[in-house]
Amino acid sequence: MIAILTSGGDAPGMNAAIRAVVRSAQDAGHHVLGVPNGYAGLMEGNYLHLGQRSVDGIMYRGGTMLGSARSVEFKTKAGRQKALANLHAAGATALVVVGGNGSQTGAYALEQMGFPVVGIASTIDNDLLGTDVTLGVDTAINIAVEAIDRLQTTAGSHRRAFLVEVMGRDCGYLALQAAIAGGAEAVAIPEVETHPERIEATLRQAHERGRRGGIVVVAEGAKYNAEALAAWFKADGAQLGYELRTITLGHVQRGGTPTAADRVLGSRLGAEAVRVLLEGQSGVLVGIQSGSLCTTPLGDIAGKTKTPDLSLLALAEALAL
Ligand code: F6P
């Protein structure tokens, strides 16, 4: 019997992964147990039997039908032992963990305690090693870009510049993608030092060239997030040409309907997780590299993060001329 949980920040496409795990496992003659509310639920022990029909109609919904949580207790040895005891008592013989960095570190800890675990790379931050792209990031980018498109029109109408803060924790991937796709004037990310005076000059030059509005995409993890950058401009008496507004997109980026790409990715990763488990693999993360499904030992990725392709920063700046 295969147990599945979703953990950490929810990500659009998690439901497609759950559906794929349930249907692929059942097709191979295995029952599936759904663990509500991530690792917190794993320690509580009230698991649900998931049949083919219990995953009907979940594909197009955002979030996760199982619920998610961040658990402090699970980080303790006692918490993990409680979780393992519950899994054994419920008759589970393997666990699929759908989640990001912290969740996969937890999965690795369980595997080190001797329980078969496979991870599915899922986070809107796309900061996990072992995969080119994580489940949920495509939807998050599209939501951010739609917001930027909308801000472009009102910015242009009022001759304003917007500082648009996007999520991503300590990773600038989402910001870079949103900046390029949204045609932003500038972007600030955690991985590269931001010079506020350069952003000021960029906006002023855009204004002088006759651009009616300006967009600066700011990663939440950057030293100068939207609040800090706005405060710097104010303290410096920055001459931007534009009136300044800030907006933080926040959890909107994690909500709503998953894109087709995330539904397909969730379906592929879910089916592959079951396939590798039944093949006898354990302690691996299922991801996608160069378009192909792949596995990476959890020990190689746990507690580490990936740096985005920084050439995208130069591209964003070059195209904003
Ligand atoms: O890891 C996903 C993420 O959305 C990050 O981008 C963000 O920093 C964090 O989770 C927010 O966490 P919470 O939902 O717990 O506020």
Coordinates of C-alpha atoms and ligand atoms in Angstrom, one line a residue:
M1 CA 0.0 0.0 0.0
I2 CA 1.4 3.4 -1.1
A3 CA 0.8 6.5 1.0
I4 CA 1.0 10.0 -0.4
L5 CA 1.2 13.4 1.1
T6 CA 1.6 17.0 -0.1
S7 CA 3.8 19.2 2.0
G8 CA 5.1 22.7 2.4
G9 CA 3.7 25.5 0.3
D10 CA 0.9 24.2 -2.0
A11 CA 1.6 24.4 -5.7
P12 CA -0.8 24.3 -8.6
G13 CA -0.6 20.8 -10.2
M14 CA -0.3 18.9 -6.9
N15 CA -3.8 17.5 -7.5
A16 CA -2.7 16.2 -11.0
A17 CA 0.2 14.4 -9.2
I18 CA -2.1 12.9 -6.6
R19 CA -4.5 11.7 -9.3
A20 CA -1.7 10.1 -11.3
V21 CA -0.3 8.3 -8.2
V22 CA -3.7 7.0 -7.3
R23 CA -4.6 5.8 -10.8
S24 CA -1.2 4.4 -11.6
A25 CA -0.9 2.5 -8.3
Q26 CA -4.4 1.1 -8.6
D27 CA -3.8 0.1 -12.2
A28 CA -0.8 -1.9 -10.9
G29 CA -2.9 -3.5 -8.1
H30 CA -1.8 -1.3 -5.2
H31 CA -4.0 0.6 -2.8
V32 CA -3.3 4.2 -2.0
L33 CA -3.6 6.0 1.4
G34 CA -3.9 9.8 1.4
V35 CA -2.3 11.5 4.3
P36 CA -4.1 14.8 5.1
N37 CA -2.1 18.0 5.9
G38 CA 1.5 17.0 5.1
Y39 CA 3.9 15.7 7.8
A40 CA 1.6 17.1 10.6
G41 CA -1.1 14.6 9.3
L42 CA 1.5 11.9 9.0
M43 CA 2.1 12.1 12.7
E44 CA -1.6 12.2 13.5
G45 CA -2.3 9.0 11.7
N46 CA -5.8 9.6 10.3
Y47 CA -5.2 8.5 6.7
L48 CA -7.8 8.2 3.9
H49 CA -8.3 5.3 1.5
L50 CA -8.1 6.9 -2.0
G51 CA -9.9 5.0 -4.7
Q52 CA -10.0 5.7 -8.5
R53 CA -13.2 7.8 -8.0
S54 CA -11.9 9.9 -5.1
V55 CA -9.6 11.7 -7.5
D56 CA -12.3 12.5 -10.0
G57 CA -12.5 16.2 -11.0
I58 CA -9.5 17.4 -9.0
M59 CA -7.1 18.0 -11.9
Y60 CA -8.3 21.5 -12.7
R61 CA -8.3 22.6 -9.1
G62 CA -5.4 24.6 -7.6
G63 CA -4.1 23.7 -4.1
T64 CA -4.1 20.2 -2.9
M65 CA -7.1 18.0 -2.1
L66 CA -5.0 16.5 0.8
G67 CA -4.1 19.8 2.4
S68 CA -0.6 20.9 3.3
A69 CA 1.3 22.2 6.3
R70 CA 4.7 23.1 7.5
S71 CA 5.5 21.0 10.6
V72 CA 8.1 21.8 13.3
E73 CA 7.4 18.6 15.2
F74 CA 8.3 16.4 12.2
K75 CA 11.8 17.9 12.3
T76 CA 12.4 16.2 15.6
K77 CA 13.5 12.5 15.9
A78 CA 10.5 11.7 18.1
G79 CA 8.1 13.3 15.5
R80 CA 9.6 11.1 12.7
Q81 CA 9.4 8.0 14.8
K82 CA 5.7 8.7 15.5
A83 CA 5.2 9.2 11.7
L84 CA 6.9 5.9 10.9
A85 CA 4.9 4.0 13.5
N86 CA 1.7 5.4 12.0
L87 CA 2.7 4.4 8.5
H88 CA 3.5 0.8 9.6
A89 CA 0.3 0.6 11.6
A90 CA -1.8 1.7 8.6
G91 CA -0.2 -1.0 6.4
A92 CA 1.7 1.5 4.2
T93 CA 4.8 0.0 2.5
A94 CA 6.0 3.2 0.7
L95 CA 5.5 6.9 0.8
V96 CA 5.3 9.5 -2.0
V97 CA 6.2 13.1 -0.9
V98 CA 5.0 15.9 -3.1
G99 CA 6.8 19.1 -2.1
G100 CA 9.7 21.4 -2.2
N101 CA 13.0 21.6 -0.5
G102 CA 12.1 21.3 3.2
S103 CA 9.6 18.5 2.3
Q104 CA 12.2 16.5 0.4
T105 CA 14.7 16.9 3.3
G106 CA 12.0 15.3 5.5
A107 CA 11.5 12.6 2.9
Y108 CA 15.3 11.9 2.9
A109 CA 15.2 11.6 6.8
L110 CA 12.4 9.0 6.6
E111 CA 14.3 7.0 4.0
Q112 CA 17.4 7.1 6.1
M113 CA 15.3 5.5 8.9
G114 CA 14.6 2.6 6.5
F115 CA 11.2 3.5 5.0
P116 CA 10.8 3.5 1.2
V117 CA 10.2 7.0 0.0
V118 CA 10.0 8.7 -3.4
G119 CA 9.8 12.5 -3.8
I120 CA 8.0 14.6 -6.4
A121 CA 9.6 18.0 -7.1
S122 CA 6.9 20.6 -6.4
T123 CA 7.3 24.2 -5.5
I124 CA 6.5 27.5 -7.2
D125 CA 10.1 28.6 -6.3
N126 CA 11.8 26.2 -8.8
D127 CA 14.8 26.1 -6.5
L128 CA 15.1 22.3 -6.2
L129 CA 18.1 20.5 -7.6
G130 CA 17.5 17.3 -9.6
T131 CA 14.9 18.8 -12.0
D132 CA 14.8 21.6 -14.5
V133 CA 11.4 22.6 -13.5
T134 CA 9.2 22.0 -10.4
L135 CA 5.5 21.4 -10.3
G136 CA 3.6 24.7 -9.9
V137 CA 6.1 27.2 -11.2
D138 CA 4.6 27.5 -14.7
T139 CA 1.3 28.5 -13.2
A140 CA 2.9 30.9 -10.8
I141 CA 4.8 32.6 -13.7
N142 CA 1.7 32.9 -15.7
I143 CA -0.2 34.5 -12.8
A144 CA 2.6 37.0 -12.2
V145 CA 2.8 37.8 -15.9
E146 CA -0.9 38.3 -16.2
A147 CA -0.7 40.7 -13.2
I148 CA 2.2 42.6 -14.8
D149 CA 0.3 42.9 -18.1
R150 CA -2.6 44.4 -16.2
L151 CA -0.2 46.8 -14.3
Q152 CA 1.4 47.8 -17.6
T153 CA -1.9 49.3 -18.9
T154 CA -2.7 51.3 -15.7
A155 CA 1.0 52.3 -15.3
G156 CA 0.9 53.7 -18.9
S157 CA -2.4 55.5 -18.3
H158 CA -1.1 57.3 -15.2
R159 CA 2.7 57.7 -16.1
R160 CA 3.5 55.5 -13.0
A161 CA 6.2 53.0 -12.3
F162 CA 5.3 49.9 -10.3
L163 CA 7.6 47.8 -8.1
V164 CA 6.0 44.3 -8.5
E165 CA 7.2 41.9 -5.8
V166 CA 6.9 38.2 -6.7
M167 CA 7.5 35.1 -4.5
G168 CA 10.3 32.7 -4.8
R169 CA 11.7 32.6 -1.3
D170 CA 15.6 33.0 -1.7
C171 CA 15.5 32.1 -5.5
G172 CA 15.1 34.6 -8.3
Y173 CA 13.8 32.2 -10.9
L174 CA 10.2 33.3 -10.8
A175 CA 11.3 37.0 -10.9
L176 CA 13.5 36.5 -13.9
Q177 CA 10.8 34.7 -15.9
A178 CA 8.2 37.2 -15.0
A179 CA 10.4 40.1 -15.8
I180 CA 11.3 38.8 -19.3
A181 CA 7.8 37.7 -20.2
G182 CA 6.3 40.9 -18.7
G183 CA 8.7 43.2 -20.5
A184 CA 9.9 44.8 -17.3
E185 CA 12.4 47.7 -17.2
A186 CA 14.4 46.1 -14.5
V187 CA 14.5 43.1 -12.1
A188 CA 16.1 42.5 -8.7
I189 CA 16.9 39.0 -7.5
P190 CA 18.6 37.6 -4.4
E191 CA 21.5 35.9 -6.3
V192 CA 23.0 39.2 -7.7
E193 CA 23.7 42.4 -5.9
T194 CA 21.1 45.1 -6.6
H195 CA 22.2 48.7 -7.1
P196 CA 19.1 50.8 -6.5
E197 CA 20.8 53.8 -8.2
R198 CA 21.0 51.8 -11.4
I199 CA 17.3 50.9 -11.2
E200 CA 16.6 54.6 -10.6
A201 CA 18.6 55.5 -13.7
T202 CA 16.9 52.8 -15.8
L203 CA 13.5 54.1 -14.9
R204 CA 14.5 57.7 -15.5
Q205 CA 15.9 56.9 -18.9
A206 CA 12.8 54.9 -19.8
H207 CA 10.8 58.0 -18.9
E208 CA 13.0 60.3 -20.9
R209 CA 12.7 57.9 -23.9
G210 CA 8.9 58.5 -23.7
R211 CA 7.9 55.2 -22.0
R212 CA 4.6 56.1 -20.4
G213 CA 4.9 53.5 -17.6
G214 CA 7.6 51.4 -16.0
I215 CA 7.7 48.0 -14.3
V216 CA 10.4 46.7 -12.0
V217 CA 10.0 43.1 -10.9
V218 CA 11.5 42.5 -7.4
A219 CA 12.0 39.0 -5.9
E220 CA 10.8 38.8 -2.4
G221 CA 14.2 37.4 -1.3
A222 CA 16.2 40.2 -2.9
K223 CA 18.1 42.5 -0.5
Y224 CA 15.9 45.3 -1.9
N225 CA 12.4 43.8 -1.9
A226 CA 9.6 46.2 -3.0
E227 CA 9.4 47.8 0.4
A228 CA 13.1 48.3 0.8
L229 CA 13.5 49.6 -2.8
A230 CA 10.7 52.1 -2.3
A231 CA 12.2 53.2 1.0
W232 CA 15.6 53.7 -0.7
F233 CA 14.0 55.8 -3.5
K234 CA 12.2 57.9 -1.0
A235 CA 15.3 58.4 1.2
D236 CA 17.4 59.2 -1.8
G237 CA 14.9 61.7 -3.2
A238 CA 15.0 59.6 -6.4
Q239 CA 14.1 61.4 -9.6
L240 CA 12.3 58.6 -11.5
G241 CA 10.2 60.7 -13.7
Y242 CA 7.3 58.5 -12.7
E243 CA 5.1 58.5 -9.7
L244 CA 5.9 55.2 -7.8
R245 CA 3.6 52.5 -6.6
T246 CA 4.4 49.1 -5.1
I247 CA 2.4 45.9 -5.2
T248 CA 3.1 42.5 -3.6
L249 CA 1.5 39.6 -5.5
G250 CA 2.0 37.2 -2.6
H251 CA -0.1 34.0 -2.4
V252 CA -2.2 34.9 -5.4
Q253 CA 0.7 33.3 -7.3
R254 CA 0.0 29.9 -5.7
G255 CA -3.8 30.0 -6.1
G256 CA -6.2 29.0 -8.8
T257 CA -6.3 26.8 -11.8
P258 CA -3.1 25.0 -12.8
T259 CA -1.9 25.6 -16.3
A260 CA -2.0 22.7 -18.8
A261 CA 1.8 22.4 -18.4
D262 CA 1.5 21.9 -14.7
R263 CA -1.3 19.4 -15.1
V264 CA 0.8 17.4 -17.6
L265 CA 3.9 17.7 -15.4
G266 CA 2.0 16.5 -12.3
S267 CA 0.6 13.6 -14.2
R268 CA 4.0 12.6 -15.5
L269 CA 5.8 12.9 -12.2
G270 CA 3.0 11.1 -10.3
A271 CA 3.0 8.1 -12.7
E272 CA 6.8 8.0 -12.7
A273 CA 6.9 8.0 -8.9
V274 CA 4.8 4.9 -8.8
R275 CA 6.7 3.2 -11.5
V276 CA 10.1 3.7 -9.8
L277 CA 8.7 2.6 -6.4
L278 CA 7.3 -0.6 -7.9
E279 CA 10.6 -1.1 -9.7
G280 CA 12.2 -1.1 -6.2
Q281 CA 13.8 2.3 -6.2
S282 CA 13.7 4.4 -3.0
G283 CA 15.2 7.6 -1.7
V284 CA 15.0 9.4 -5.0
L285 CA 13.4 12.6 -6.3
V286 CA 11.4 12.3 -9.5
G287 CA 12.0 15.3 -11.8
I288 CA 12.4 16.3 -15.4
Q289 CA 15.6 17.2 -17.1
S290 CA 16.0 18.1 -20.8
G291 CA 12.4 17.0 -21.3
S292 CA 12.9 13.5 -19.9
L293 CA 11.8 12.0 -16.6
C294 CA 14.7 11.3 -14.2
T295 CA 15.5 10.4 -10.7
T296 CA 18.1 11.9 -8.3
P297 CA 19.1 10.5 -4.9
L298 CA 17.4 12.6 -2.2
G299 CA 20.8 12.7 -0.4
D300 CA 22.2 14.7 -3.3
I301 CA 19.4 17.4 -3.2
A302 CA 18.3 17.6 0.4
G303 CA 19.1 20.9 2.1
K304 CA 20.5 22.4 -1.1
T305 CA 19.1 24.8 -3.6
K306 CA 19.6 25.5 -7.3
T307 CA 20.7 28.9 -8.7
P308 CA 18.7 30.0 -11.7
D309 CA 20.3 30.7 -15.1
L310 CA 21.8 34.1 -14.4
S311 CA 22.2 34.9 -18.1
L312 CA 18.5 35.6 -18.0
L313 CA 19.3 38.7 -16.0
A314 CA 21.4 40.1 -18.8
L315 CA 18.7 39.2 -21.3
A316 CA 16.0 40.9 -19.2
E317 CA 18.2 44.1 -19.0
A318 CA 19.2 44.0 -22.7
L319 CA 15.7 43.7 -23.9
A320 CA 14.3 46.5 -21.7
L321 CA 16.1 49.2 -23.7
Ligands
F6P1 O1 8.0 28.0 -1.1 C1 6.8 28.5 -1.7 C2 6.5 29.9 -1.1 O2 5.3 30.4 -1.7 C3 7.6 30.9 -1.2 O3 7.7 31.5 -2.5 C4 7.2 31.9 -0.1 O4 8.4 32.6 0.3 C5 6.7 31.0 0.9 O5 6.3 29.8 0.3 C6 5.5 31.5 1.7 O6 5.2 30.6 2.7 P1 3.8 30.6 3.5 O7 2.7 30.2 2.5 O8 4.0 29.7 4.6 O9 3.5 32.0 3.9

